[in-house]
C-alpha positions as CSV (number, residue, x, y, z in Angstrom):
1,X,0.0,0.0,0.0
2,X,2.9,2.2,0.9
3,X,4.1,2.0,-2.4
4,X,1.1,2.6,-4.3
5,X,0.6,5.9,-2.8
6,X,4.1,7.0,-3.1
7,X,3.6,5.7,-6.8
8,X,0.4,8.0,-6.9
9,X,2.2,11.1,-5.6
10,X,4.5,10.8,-7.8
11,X,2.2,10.2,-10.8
12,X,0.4,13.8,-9.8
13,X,3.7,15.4,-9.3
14,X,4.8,14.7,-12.4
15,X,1.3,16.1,-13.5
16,X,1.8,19.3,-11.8
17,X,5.1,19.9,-13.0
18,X,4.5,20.7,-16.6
19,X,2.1,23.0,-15.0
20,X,4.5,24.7,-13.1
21,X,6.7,25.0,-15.4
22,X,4.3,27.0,-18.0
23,X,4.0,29.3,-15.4
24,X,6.3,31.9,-15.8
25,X,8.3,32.5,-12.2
26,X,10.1,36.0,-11.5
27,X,13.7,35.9,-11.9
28,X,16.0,35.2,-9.3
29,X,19.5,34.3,-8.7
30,X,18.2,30.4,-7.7
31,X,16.9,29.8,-11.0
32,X,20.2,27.4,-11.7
33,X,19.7,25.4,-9.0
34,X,15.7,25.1,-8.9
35,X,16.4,23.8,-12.4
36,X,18.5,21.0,-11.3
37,X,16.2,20.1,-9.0
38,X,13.2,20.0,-11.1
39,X,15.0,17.8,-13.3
40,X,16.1,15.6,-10.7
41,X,12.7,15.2,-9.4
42,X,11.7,14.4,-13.4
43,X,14.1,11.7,-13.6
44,X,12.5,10.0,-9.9
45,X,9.3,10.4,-11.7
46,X,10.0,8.6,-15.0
47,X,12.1,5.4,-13.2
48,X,8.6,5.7,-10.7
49,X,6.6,5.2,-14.1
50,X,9.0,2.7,-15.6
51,X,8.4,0.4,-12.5
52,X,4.5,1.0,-12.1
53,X,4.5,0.1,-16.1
54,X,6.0,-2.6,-15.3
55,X,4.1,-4.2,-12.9
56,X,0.9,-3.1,-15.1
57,X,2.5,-5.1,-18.1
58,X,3.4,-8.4,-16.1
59,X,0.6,-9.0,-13.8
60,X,3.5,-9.4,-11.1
61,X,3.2,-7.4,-7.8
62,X,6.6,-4.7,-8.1
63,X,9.0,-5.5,-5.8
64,X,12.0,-3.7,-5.1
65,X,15.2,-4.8,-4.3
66,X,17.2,-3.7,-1.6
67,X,21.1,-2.8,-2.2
68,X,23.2,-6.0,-2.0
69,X,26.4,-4.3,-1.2
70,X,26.1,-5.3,2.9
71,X,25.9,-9.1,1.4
72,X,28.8,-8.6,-1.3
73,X,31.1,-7.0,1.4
74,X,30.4,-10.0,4.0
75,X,31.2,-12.6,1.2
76,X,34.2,-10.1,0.4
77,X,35.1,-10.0,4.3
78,X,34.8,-13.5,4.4
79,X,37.1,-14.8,1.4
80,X,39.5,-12.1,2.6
81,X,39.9,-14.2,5.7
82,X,40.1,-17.2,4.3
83,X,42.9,-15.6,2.1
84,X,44.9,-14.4,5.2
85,X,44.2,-17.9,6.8
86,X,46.0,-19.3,3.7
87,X,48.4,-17.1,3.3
88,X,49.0,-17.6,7.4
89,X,49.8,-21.2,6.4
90,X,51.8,-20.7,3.6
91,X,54.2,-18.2,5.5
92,X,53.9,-21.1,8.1
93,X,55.5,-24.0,5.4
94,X,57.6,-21.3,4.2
95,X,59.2,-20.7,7.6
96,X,59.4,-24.6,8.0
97,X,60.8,-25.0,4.2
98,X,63.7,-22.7,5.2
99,X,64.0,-24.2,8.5
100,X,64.4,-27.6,7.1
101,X,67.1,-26.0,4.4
102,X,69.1,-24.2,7.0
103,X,69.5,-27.4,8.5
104,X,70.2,-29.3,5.3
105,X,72.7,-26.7,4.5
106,X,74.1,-27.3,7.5
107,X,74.1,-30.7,7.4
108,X,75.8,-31.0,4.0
109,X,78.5,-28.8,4.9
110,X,79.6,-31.2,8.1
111,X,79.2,-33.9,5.5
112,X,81.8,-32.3,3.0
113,X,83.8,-31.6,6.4
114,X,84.0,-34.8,7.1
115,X,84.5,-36.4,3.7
116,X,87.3,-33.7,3.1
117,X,89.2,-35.3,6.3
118,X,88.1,-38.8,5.0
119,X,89.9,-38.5,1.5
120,X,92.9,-37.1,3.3
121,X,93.4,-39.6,5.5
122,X,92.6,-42.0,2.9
123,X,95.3,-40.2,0.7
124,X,97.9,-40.8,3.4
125,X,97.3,-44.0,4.2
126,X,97.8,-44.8,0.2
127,X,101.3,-43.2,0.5
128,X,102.2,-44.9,3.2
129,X,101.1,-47.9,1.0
130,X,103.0,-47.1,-1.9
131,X,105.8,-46.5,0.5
132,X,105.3,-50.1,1.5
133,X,105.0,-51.9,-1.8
134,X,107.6,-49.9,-3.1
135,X,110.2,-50.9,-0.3
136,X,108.9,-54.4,-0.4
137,X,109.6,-54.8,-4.0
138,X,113.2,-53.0,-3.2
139,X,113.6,-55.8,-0.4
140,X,112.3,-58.6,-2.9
141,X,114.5,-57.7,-5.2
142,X,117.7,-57.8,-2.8
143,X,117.0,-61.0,-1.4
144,X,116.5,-62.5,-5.0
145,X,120.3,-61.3,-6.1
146,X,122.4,-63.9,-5.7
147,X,125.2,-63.6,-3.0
148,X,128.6,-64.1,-5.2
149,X,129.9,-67.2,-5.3
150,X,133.5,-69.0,-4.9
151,X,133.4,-70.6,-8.8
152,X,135.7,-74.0,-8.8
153,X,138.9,-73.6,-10.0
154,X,138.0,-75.5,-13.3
155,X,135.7,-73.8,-15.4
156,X,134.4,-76.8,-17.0
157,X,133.5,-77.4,-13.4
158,X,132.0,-74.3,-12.7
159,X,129.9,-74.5,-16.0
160,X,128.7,-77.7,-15.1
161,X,127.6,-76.5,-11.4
162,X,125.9,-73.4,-12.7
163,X,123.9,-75.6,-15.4
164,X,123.1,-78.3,-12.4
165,X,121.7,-75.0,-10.8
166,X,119.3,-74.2,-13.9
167,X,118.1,-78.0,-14.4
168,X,117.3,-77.7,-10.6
169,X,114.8,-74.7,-11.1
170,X,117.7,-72.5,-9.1
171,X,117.8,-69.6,-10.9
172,X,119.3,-67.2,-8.4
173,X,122.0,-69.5,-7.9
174,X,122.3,-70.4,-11.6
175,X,122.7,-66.5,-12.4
176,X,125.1,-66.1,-9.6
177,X,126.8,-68.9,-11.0
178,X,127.1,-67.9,-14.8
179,X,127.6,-64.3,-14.3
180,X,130.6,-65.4,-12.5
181,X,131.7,-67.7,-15.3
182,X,131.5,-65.0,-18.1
183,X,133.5,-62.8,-15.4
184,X,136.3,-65.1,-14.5
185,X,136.3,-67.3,-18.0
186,X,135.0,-64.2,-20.5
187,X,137.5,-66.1,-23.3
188,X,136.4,-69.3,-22.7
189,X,134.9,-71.7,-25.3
190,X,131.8,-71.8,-23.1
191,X,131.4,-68.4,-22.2
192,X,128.9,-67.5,-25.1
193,X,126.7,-70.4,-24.4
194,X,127.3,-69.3,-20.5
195,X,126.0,-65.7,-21.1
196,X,123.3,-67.6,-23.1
197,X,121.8,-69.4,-19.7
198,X,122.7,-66.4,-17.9
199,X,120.3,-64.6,-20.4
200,X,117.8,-67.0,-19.8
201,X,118.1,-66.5,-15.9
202,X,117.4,-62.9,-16.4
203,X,114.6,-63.3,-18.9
204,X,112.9,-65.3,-16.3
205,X,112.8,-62.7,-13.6
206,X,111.6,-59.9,-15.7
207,X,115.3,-58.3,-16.2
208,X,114.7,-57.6,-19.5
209,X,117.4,-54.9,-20.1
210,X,120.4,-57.5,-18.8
211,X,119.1,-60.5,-20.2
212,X,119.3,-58.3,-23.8
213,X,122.8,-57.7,-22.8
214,X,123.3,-61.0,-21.8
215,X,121.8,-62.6,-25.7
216,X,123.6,-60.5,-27.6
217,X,127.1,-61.1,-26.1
218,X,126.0,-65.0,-26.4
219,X,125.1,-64.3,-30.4
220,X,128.1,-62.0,-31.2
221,X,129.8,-63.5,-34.0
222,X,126.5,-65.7,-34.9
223,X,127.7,-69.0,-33.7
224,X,126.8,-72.3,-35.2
225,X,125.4,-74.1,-32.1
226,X,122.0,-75.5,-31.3
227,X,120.9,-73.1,-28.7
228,X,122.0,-70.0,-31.2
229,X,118.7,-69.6,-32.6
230,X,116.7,-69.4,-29.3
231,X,118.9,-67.2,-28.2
232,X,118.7,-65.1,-31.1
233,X,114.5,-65.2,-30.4
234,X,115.2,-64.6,-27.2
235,X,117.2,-61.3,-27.9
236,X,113.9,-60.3,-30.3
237,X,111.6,-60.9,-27.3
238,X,113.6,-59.2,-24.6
239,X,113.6,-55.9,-27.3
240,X,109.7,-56.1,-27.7
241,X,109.4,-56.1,-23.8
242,X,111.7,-53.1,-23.9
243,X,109.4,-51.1,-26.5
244,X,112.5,-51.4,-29.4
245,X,110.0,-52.5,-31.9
246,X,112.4,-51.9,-34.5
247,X,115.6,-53.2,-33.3
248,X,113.3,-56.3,-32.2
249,X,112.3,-56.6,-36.1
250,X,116.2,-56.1,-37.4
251,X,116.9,-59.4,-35.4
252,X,114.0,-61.2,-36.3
253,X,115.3,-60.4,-39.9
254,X,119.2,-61.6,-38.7
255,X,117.7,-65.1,-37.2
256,X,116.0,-66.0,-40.4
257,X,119.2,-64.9,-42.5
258,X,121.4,-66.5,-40.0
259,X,119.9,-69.5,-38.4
260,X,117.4,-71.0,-42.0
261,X,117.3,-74.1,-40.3
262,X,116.2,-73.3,-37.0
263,X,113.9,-75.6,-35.0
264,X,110.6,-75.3,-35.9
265,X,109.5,-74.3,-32.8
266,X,112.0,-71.5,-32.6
267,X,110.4,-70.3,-36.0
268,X,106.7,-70.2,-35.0
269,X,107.5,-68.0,-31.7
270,X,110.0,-66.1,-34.0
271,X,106.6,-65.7,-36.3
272,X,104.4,-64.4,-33.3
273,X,107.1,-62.0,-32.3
274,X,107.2,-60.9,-35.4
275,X,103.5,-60.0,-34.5
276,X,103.9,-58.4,-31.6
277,X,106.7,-56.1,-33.0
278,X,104.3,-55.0,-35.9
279,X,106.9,-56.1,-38.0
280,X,106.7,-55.2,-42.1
């Protein structure tokens, strides 16, 4: 009811207005704003019209709406909070995130600490392990050299004792034993095929530098005996040890020239060497 009567004044307001206004009013200095007004009051009247037309047209009873902006700033209120509640717990995990990285940091740094002091250590005690091995080989290889010995007075004697000590599997006695032929009989008959065991005794052990001394003072002159040829191999074998590929070739060359008719066995290693040296 309230409404329809404010619709009704309004309905003969607007009525009385055109009126008014054919009415001609004395000048004054408030005919700017009384203006203004009237056409305030004319737009009030038409949005009243609009609305009663409205209801007319429809058949629905007008109803108006009241502002939702209390509503919309509660729902705004309320998802601001649940926005500072969620930003709350992300400045939480944040604060446990760096937390939990300070103390990885930490962490890894004692780590590194410790591993630093671990690889030293472990680099010390591998020195002091090389300085082992190293000075066990050095002791090895003084108690394998033979202690001189008092060769008989015969050297077909002494020959025959040194080659006893070869047969036996003796070889730091046999190489004591012909090293000390070659140096008290170095013009004897037998002291080519001497240096040629002594070679052998060296080649044995590893020696490869002496037992290469040792072959090529048993093949100077290229004798004509039966253990010529291997020694000549031998020579060949003890060079390709030594990384004198070439020099190991040249007498591969001289024991084919030299010795034709060498045992066949002494040809097929000569063949593999041969091999090994890259020869052409």
């Amino acid at each position: 009811m309230k409404l329809k009567s404010v619709l009704l004044a309004a309905l003969l307001a607007s009525a009385a207005i055109p009126a008014l206004a054919q009415t001609p009013m004395p000048e004054d200095p408030l005919d700017d704003r009384s203006v203004k007004r009237v056409e305030r009051m004319e737009k009030v009247v038409r949005e009243l019209r609009s609305i009663v037309f409205q209801g007319r047209d429809t058949g629905k009873p007008v109803v108006v709406q009241p502002a939702e902006t209390e509503a919309q700033i509660l729902t705004l209120g309320e998802r601001i909070g649940d926005l500072e509640q969620t930003l709350q717990r992300v400045n939480g995990q944040n604060e446990t995130l760096t937390h939990d990285l300070d103390q990885a940091r930490r962490a890894s740094a004692e780590q590194k600490t410790r591993s630093d002091a671990l690889e030293a250590r472990l680099a010390a005690l591998e020195a002091k392990l090389t300085a082992l091995e190293t000075a066990a080989v050095e002791a090895a290889q003084v108690a394998e050299t033979p202690a001189p010995l008092a060769p008989p007075a015969d050297p077909a004697v002494a020959f025959k004792q040194a080659r006893q000590f070869l047969l036996d599997g003796d070889y730091a006695n046999a190489e004591a034993a012909f090293l000390a032929y070659v140096t008290n009989y170095p013009d004897n008959p037998k002291a080519p095929e001497a240096r040629y065991w002594l070679g052998e005794t060296l080649f044995v052990r590893e020696a490869y530098g002496d037992a290469a001394g040792a072959f090529l003072g048993a093949v100077r002159g290229w004798p004509q005996t039966g253990w010529a040829p291997d020694a000549t191999l031998k020579l060949s074998r003890a060079l390709v040890a030594l990384k004198k590929p070439a020099d190991a070739c040249k007498t591969l060359d001289e024991l084919a020239k030299r010795y034709p008719k060498a045992p066949p066995a002494v040809v097929s290693r000569a063949a593999s060497t041969r091999v090994a040296a890259k020869c052409a």
